PDB file of C-alpha atoms in Angstrom:
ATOM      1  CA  UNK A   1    -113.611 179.637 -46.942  1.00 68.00           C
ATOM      2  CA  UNK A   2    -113.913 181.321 -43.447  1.00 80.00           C
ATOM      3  CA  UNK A   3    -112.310 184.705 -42.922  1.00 92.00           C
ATOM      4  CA  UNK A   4    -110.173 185.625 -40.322  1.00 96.00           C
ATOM      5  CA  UNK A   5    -112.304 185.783 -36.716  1.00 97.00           C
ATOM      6  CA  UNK A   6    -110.959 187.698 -33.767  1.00 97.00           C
ATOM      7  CA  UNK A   7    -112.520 186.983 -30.170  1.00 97.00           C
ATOM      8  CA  UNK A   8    -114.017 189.266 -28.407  1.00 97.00           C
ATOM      9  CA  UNK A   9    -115.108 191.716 -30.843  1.00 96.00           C
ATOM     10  CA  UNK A  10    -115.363 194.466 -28.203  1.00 96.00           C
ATOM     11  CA  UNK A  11    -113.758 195.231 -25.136  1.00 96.00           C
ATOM     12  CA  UNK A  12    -113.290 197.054 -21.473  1.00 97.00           C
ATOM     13  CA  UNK A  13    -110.699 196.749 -19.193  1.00 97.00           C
ATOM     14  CA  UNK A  14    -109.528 199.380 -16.437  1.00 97.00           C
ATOM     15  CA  UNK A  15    -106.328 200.409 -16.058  1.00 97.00           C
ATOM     16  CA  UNK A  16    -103.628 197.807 -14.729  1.00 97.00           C
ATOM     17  CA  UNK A  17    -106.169 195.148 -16.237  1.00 97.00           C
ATOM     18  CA  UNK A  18    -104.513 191.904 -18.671  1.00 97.00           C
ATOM     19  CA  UNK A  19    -105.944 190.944 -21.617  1.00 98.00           C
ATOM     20  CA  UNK A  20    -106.129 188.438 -24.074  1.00 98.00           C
ATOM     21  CA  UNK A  21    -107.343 188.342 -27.454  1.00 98.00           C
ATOM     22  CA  UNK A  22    -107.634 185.691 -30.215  1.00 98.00           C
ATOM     23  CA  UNK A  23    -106.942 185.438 -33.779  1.00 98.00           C
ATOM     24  CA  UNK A  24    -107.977 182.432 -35.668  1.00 97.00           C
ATOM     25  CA  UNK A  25    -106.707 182.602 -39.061  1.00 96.00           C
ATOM     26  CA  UNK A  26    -108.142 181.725 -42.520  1.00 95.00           C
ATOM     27  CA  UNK A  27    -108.213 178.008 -43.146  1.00 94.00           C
ATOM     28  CA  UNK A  28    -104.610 176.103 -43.807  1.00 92.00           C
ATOM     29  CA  UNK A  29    -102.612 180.165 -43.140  1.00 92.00           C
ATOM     30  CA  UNK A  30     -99.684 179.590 -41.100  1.00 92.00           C
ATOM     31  CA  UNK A  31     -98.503 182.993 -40.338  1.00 92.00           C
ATOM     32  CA  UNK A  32    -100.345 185.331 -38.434  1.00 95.00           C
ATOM     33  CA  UNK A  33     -99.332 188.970 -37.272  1.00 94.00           C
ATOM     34  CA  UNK A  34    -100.769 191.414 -35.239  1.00 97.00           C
ATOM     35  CA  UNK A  35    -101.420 194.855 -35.631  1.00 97.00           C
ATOM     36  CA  UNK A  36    -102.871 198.166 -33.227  1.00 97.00           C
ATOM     37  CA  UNK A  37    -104.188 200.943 -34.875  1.00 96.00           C
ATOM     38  CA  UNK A  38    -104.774 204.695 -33.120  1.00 95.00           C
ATOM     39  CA  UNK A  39    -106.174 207.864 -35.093  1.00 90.00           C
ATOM     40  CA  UNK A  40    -103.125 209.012 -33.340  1.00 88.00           C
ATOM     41  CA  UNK A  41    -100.593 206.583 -34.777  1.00 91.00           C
ATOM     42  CA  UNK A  42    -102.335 205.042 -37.529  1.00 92.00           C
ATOM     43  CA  UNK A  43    -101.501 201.384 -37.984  1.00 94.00           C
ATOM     44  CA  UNK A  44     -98.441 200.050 -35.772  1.00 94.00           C
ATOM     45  CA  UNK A  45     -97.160 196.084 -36.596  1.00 94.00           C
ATOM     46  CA  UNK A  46     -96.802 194.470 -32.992  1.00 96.00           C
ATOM     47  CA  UNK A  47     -95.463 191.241 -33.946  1.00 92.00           C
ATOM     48  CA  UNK A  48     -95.666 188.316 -36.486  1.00 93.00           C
ATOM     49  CA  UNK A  49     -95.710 184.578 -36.101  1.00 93.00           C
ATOM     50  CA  UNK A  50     -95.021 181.473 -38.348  1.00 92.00           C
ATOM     51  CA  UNK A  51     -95.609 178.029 -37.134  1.00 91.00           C
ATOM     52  CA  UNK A  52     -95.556 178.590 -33.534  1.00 93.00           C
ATOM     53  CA  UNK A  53     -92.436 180.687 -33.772  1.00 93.00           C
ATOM     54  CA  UNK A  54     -92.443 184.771 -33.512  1.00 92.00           C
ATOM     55  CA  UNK A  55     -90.641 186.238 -36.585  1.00 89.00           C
ATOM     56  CA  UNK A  56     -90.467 189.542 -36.026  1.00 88.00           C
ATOM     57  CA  UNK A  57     -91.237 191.676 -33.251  1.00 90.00           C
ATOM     58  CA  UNK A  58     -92.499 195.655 -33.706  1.00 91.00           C
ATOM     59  CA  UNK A  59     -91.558 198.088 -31.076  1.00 91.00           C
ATOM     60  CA  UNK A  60     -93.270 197.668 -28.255  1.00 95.00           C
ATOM     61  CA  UNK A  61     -93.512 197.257 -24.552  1.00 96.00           C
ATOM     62  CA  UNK A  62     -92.921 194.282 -23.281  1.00 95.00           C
ATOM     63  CA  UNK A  63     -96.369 194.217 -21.554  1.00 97.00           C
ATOM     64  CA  UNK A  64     -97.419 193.321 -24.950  1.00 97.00           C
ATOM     65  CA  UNK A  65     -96.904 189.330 -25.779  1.00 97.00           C
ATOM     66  CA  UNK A  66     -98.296 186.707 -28.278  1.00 97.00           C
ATOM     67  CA  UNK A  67     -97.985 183.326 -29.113  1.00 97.00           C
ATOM     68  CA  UNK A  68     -98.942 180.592 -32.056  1.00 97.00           C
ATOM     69  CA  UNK A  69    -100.648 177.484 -31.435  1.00 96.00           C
ATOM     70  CA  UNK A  70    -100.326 173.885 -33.682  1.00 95.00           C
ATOM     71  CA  UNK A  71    -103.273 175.019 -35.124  1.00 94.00           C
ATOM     72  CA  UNK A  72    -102.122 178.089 -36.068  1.00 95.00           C
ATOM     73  CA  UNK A  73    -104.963 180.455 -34.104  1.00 97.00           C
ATOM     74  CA  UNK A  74    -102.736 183.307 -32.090  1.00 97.00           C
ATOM     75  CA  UNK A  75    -103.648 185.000 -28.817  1.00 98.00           C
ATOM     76  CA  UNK A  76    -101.549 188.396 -28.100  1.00 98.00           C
ATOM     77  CA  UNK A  77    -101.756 189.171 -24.094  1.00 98.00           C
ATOM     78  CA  UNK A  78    -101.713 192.672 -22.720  1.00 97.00           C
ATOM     79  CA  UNK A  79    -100.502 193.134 -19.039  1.00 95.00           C
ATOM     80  CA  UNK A  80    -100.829 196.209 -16.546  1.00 96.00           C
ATOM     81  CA  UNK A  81    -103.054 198.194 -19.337  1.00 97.00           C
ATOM     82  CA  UNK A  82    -102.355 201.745 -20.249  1.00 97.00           C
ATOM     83  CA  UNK A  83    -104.966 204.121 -21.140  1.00 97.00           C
ATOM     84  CA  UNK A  84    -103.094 204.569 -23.930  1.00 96.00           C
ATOM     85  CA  UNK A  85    -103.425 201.045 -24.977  1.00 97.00           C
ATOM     86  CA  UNK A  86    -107.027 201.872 -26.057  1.00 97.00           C
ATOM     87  CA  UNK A  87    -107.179 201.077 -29.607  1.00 97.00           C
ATOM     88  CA  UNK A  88    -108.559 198.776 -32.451  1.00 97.00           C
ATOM     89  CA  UNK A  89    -106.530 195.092 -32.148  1.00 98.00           C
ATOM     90  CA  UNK A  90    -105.982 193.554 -35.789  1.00 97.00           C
ATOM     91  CA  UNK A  91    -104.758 190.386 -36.944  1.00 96.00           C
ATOM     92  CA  UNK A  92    -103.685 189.515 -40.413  1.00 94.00           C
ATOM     93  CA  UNK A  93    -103.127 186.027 -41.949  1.00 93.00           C
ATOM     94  CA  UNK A  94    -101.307 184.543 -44.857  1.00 90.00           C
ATOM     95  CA  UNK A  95    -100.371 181.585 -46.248  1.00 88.00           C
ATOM     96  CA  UNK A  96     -96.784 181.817 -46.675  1.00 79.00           C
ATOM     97  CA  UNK A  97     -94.084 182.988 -44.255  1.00 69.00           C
ATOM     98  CA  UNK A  98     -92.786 185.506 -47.015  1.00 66.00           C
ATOM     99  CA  UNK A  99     -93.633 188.868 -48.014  1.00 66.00           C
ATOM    100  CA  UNK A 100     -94.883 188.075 -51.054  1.00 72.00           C
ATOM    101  CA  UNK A 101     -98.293 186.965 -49.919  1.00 80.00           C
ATOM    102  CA  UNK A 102    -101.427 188.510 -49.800  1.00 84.00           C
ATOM    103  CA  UNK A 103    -102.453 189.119 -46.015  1.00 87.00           C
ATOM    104  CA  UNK A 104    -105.871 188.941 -45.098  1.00 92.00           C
ATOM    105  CA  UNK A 105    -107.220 190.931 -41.925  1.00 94.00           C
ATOM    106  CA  UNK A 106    -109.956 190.090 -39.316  1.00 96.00           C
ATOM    107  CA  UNK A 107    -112.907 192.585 -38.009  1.00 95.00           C
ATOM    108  CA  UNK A 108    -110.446 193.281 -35.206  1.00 96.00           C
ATOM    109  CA  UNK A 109    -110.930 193.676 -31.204  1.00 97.00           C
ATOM    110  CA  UNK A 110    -112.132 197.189 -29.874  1.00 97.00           C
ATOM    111  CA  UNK A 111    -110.271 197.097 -26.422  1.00 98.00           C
ATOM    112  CA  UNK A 112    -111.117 200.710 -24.152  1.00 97.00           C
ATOM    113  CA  UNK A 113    -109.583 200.707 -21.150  1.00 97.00           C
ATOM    114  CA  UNK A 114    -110.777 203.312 -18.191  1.00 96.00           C
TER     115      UNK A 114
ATOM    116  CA  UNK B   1     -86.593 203.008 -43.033  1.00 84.00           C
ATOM    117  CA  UNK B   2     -89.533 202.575 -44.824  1.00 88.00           C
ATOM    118  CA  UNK B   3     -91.989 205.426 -44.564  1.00 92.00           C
ATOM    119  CA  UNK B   4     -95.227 205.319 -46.731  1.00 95.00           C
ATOM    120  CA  UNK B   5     -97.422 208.485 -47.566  1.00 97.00           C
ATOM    121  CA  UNK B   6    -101.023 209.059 -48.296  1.00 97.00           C
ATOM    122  CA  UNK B   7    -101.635 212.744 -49.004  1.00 96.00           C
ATOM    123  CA  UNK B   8    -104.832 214.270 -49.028  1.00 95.00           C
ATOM    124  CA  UNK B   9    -105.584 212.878 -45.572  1.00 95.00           C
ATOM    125  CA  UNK B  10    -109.267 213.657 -46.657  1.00 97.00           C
ATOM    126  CA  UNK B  11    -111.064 213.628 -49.875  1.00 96.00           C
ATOM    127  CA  UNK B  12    -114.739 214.514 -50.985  1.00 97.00           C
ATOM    128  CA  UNK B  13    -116.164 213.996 -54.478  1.00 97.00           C
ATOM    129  CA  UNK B  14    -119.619 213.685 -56.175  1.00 97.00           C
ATOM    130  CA  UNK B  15    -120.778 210.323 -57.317  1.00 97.00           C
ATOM    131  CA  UNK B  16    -120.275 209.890 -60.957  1.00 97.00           C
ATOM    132  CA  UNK B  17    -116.434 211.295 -60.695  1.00 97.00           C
ATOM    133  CA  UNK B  18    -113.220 208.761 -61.642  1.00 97.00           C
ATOM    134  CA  UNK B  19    -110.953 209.758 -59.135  1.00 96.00           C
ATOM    135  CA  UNK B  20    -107.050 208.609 -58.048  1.00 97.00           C
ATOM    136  CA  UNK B  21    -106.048 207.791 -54.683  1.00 98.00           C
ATOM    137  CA  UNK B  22    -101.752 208.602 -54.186  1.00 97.00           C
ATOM    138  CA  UNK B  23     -99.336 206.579 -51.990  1.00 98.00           C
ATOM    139  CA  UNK B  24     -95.912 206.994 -52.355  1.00 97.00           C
ATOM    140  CA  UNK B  25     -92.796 205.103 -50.242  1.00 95.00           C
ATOM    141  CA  UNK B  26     -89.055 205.799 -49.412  1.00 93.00           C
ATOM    142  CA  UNK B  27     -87.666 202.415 -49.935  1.00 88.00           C
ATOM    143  CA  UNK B  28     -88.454 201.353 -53.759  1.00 87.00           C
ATOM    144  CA  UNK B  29     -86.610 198.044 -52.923  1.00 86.00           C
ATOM    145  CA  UNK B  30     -90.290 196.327 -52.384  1.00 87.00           C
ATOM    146  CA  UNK B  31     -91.551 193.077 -53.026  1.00 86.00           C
ATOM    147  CA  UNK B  32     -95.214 194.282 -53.562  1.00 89.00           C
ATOM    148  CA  UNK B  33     -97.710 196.957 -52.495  1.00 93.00           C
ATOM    149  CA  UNK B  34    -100.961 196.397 -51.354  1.00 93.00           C
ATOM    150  CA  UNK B  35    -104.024 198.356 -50.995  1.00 97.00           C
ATOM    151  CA  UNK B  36    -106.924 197.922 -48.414  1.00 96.00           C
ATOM    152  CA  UNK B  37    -110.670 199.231 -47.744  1.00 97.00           C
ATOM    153  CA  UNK B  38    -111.428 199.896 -43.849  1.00 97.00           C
ATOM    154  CA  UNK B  39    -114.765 201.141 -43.000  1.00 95.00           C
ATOM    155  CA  UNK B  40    -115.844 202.798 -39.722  1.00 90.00           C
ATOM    156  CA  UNK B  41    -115.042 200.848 -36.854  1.00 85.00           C
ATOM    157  CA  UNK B  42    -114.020 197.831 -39.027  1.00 89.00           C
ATOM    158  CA  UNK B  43    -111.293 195.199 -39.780  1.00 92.00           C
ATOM    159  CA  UNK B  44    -109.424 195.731 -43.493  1.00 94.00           C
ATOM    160  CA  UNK B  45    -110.508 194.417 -47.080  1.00 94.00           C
ATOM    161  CA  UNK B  46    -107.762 193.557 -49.386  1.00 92.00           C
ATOM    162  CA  UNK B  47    -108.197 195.556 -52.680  1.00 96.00           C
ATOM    163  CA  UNK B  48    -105.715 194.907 -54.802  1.00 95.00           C
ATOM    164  CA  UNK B  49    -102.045 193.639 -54.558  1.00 92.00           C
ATOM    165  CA  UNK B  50     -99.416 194.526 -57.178  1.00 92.00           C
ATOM    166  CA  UNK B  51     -96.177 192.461 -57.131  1.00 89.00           C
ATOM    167  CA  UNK B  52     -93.198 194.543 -57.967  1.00 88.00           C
ATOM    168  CA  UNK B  53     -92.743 192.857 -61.079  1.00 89.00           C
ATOM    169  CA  UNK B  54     -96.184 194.142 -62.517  1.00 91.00           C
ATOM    170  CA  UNK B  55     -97.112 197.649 -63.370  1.00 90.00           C
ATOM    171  CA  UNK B  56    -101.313 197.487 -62.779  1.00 94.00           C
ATOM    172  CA  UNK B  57    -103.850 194.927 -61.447  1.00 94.00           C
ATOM    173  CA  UNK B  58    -107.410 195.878 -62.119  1.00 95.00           C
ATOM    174  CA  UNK B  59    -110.748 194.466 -60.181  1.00 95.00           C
ATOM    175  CA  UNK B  60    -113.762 195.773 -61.473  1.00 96.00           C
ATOM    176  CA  UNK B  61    -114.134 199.405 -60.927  1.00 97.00           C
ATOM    177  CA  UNK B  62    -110.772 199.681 -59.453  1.00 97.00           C
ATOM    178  CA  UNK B  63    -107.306 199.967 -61.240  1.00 97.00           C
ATOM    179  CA  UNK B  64    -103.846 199.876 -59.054  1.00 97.00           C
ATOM    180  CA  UNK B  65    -100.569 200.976 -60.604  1.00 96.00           C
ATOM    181  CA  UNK B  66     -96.966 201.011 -59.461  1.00 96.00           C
ATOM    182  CA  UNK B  67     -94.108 202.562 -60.250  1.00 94.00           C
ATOM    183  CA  UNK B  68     -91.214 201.587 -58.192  1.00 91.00           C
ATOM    184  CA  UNK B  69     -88.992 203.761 -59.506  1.00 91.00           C
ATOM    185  CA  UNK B  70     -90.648 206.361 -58.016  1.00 94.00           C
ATOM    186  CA  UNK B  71     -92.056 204.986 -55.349  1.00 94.00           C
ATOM    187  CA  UNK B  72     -95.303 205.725 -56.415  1.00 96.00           C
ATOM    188  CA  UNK B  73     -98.648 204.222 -56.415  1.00 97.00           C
ATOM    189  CA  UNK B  74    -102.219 204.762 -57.141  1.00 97.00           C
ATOM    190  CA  UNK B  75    -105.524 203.273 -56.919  1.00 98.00           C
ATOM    191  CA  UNK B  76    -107.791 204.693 -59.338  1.00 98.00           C
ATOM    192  CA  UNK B  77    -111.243 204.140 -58.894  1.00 98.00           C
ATOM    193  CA  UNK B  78    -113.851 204.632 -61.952  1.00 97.00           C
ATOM    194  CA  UNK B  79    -117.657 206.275 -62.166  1.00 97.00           C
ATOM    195  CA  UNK B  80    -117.539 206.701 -58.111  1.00 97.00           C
ATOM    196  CA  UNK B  81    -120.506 205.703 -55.731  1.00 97.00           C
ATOM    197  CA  UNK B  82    -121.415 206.623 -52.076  1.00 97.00           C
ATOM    198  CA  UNK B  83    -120.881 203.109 -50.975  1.00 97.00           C
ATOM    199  CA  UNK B  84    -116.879 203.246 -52.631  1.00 97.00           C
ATOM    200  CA  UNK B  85    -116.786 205.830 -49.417  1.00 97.00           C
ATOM    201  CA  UNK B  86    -114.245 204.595 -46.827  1.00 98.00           C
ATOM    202  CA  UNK B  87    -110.598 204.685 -45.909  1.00 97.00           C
ATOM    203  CA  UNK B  88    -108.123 203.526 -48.625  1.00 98.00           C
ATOM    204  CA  UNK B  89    -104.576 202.662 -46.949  1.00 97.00           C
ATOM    205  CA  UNK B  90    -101.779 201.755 -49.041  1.00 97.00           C
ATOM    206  CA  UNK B  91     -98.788 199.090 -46.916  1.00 94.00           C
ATOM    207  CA  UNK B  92     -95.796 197.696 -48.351  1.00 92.00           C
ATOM    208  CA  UNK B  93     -93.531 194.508 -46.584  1.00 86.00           C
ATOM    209  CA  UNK B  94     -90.930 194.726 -44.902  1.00 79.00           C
ATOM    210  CA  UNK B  95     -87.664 193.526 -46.785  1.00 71.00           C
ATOM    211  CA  UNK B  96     -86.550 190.350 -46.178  1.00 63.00           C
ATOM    212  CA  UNK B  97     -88.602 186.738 -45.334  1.00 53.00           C
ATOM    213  CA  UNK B  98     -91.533 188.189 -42.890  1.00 61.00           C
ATOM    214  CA  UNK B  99     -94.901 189.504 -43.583  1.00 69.00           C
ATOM    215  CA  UNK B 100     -94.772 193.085 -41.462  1.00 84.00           C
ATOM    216  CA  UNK B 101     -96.268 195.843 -43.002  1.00 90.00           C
ATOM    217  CA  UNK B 102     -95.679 199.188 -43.544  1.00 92.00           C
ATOM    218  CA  UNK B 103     -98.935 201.473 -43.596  1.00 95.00           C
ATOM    219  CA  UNK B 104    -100.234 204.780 -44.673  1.00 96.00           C
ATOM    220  CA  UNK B 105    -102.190 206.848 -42.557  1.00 95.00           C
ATOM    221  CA  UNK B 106    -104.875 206.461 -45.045  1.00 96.00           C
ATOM    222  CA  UNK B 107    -106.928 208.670 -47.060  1.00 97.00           C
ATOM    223  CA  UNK B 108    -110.597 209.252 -45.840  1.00 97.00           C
ATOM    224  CA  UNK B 109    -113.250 209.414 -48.977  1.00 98.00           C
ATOM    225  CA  UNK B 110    -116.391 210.650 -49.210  1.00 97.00           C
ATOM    226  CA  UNK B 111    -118.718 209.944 -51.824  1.00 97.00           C
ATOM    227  CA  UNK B 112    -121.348 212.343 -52.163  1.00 96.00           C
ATOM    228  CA  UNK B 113    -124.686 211.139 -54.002  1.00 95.00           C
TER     229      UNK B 113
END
C-alpha cells in the first residue's frame, strides 16, 4: 500500500505570497490532519478533516485554510505569507475518525518564504 | 490542557548500549500514546502505538511501555546502532472523537559507532 504523498516536496514563496499544498492520504483513510512544525515550536496541529468536513481546528490565523475532497486527498492554503510561516508542512492520515487509530505521516512540504 | 514532555532534549550514546527514551503527559485520561522516528529534514515513522488498555508493545529492537497512572512512557531501545540515530517524539490524542495530536519536542539521539 502507498504511503502518504505530499505535493510539492519543497518550497519558496516571498512574503505576501499564497500557497497551496496537497496531501493525498494512504489508500481507503478518510481523515486527514495537518500539522507545521518549527525548531522553535516543535510540532503545532493546524486542523483535521473527516469526509470532507473539518473536525477540529488548531489555533491559528485565519490565513491558514484547508479542505477535503470525495476522494479524501486535502489541500491546506496559506494566504499573505509570513516569514514566520517558514516551516516543515505535515499531513497525517488514518482510517478512522477517532483517536484510537494509528496516524500515518507523509515526507511533508518544506515551504521558505523570503 | 494536555502538555507532553521529552527530557533530555539531546542524547549521545555508543553503539552497543540499551538505552530508554522518557515522555511523560499531564492529562492521564488518554486513549493511547504513540511514538514516532523523524530523521533530518523528513516526514514521521510510526514506531509503536500503545492503547491505554495495554502496558508494552514491542517491535523488534524496540519495547514501548505505559503507565497512565503516571503519565509516563518510554521507548526502550536494545543493543543500539548508528542508524537507530534520529529524533524520537512521543504524541498523545486529544480527548474526545478527533485525531489531533499532542507532541513532544522530541529527543535528538546520537548513535556513536
Amino acid at each position: 500500500k502507498a504511503g502518504v504523498t505530499q505535493t510539492p516536496r519543497y518550497l519558496i514563496k516571498t512574503r505576501g505570497q499564497q500557497v497551496t499544498l496537497s496531501c493525498s492520504p494512504i489508500s481507503g483513510h478518510r481523515s486527514v490532519s495537518w500539522y507545521q512544525q518549527t525548531p522553535g515550536q516543535g510540532l503545532q496541529f493546524l486542523f483535521e478533516y473527516f469526509s470532507e468536513t473539518q473536525r477540529n481546528k488548531g489555533n491559528f490565523p485565519g490565513r491558514f485554510s484547508g479542505r477535503q475532497f470525495s476522494n479524501s486527498r486535502s489541500e491546506m492554503n496559506v494566504s499573505t505569507l509570513e516569514l514566520g510561516d517558514s516551516a516543515l508542512y505535515l499531513c497525517a492520515s488514518s482510517f478512522g475518525a477517532g483517536n484510537t487509530d494509528t496516524q500515518y505521516f507523509g515526507p511533508g512540504t518544506r515551504l521558505t518564504v523570503l | 490542557k494536555q502538555e507532553v514532555t521529552q527530557i533530555p532534549a539531546a542524547l549521545s550514546v555508543p553503539e552497543g548500549e540499551n538505552l530508554v527514551l522518557n515522555c511523560s503527559f499531564t492529562d492521564s485520561a488518554i486513549y493511547n500514546l504513540q511514538w514516532f522516528r523523524q530523521d533530518p529534514g523528513k516526514g514521521l515513522t510510526s514506531l509503536l502505538l500503545i492503547q491505554s488498555s495495554q502496558r508494552e508493545q514491542t517491535s523488534g529492537r524496540l519495547n514501548a511501555s505505559l503507565d497512565k497512572s503516571s503519565g509516563r512512557s518510554t521507548l526502550y531501545i536494545a543493543a543500539s546502532q548508528p542508524g537507530d540515530s534520529a529524533t524520537y517524539l512521543c504524541a498523545v490524542p486529544q480527548s474526545g472523537a478527533n485525531s489531533k495530536l499532542t507532541f513532544g519536542k522530541g529527543i535528538t539521539l546520537s548513535v556513536r559507532p
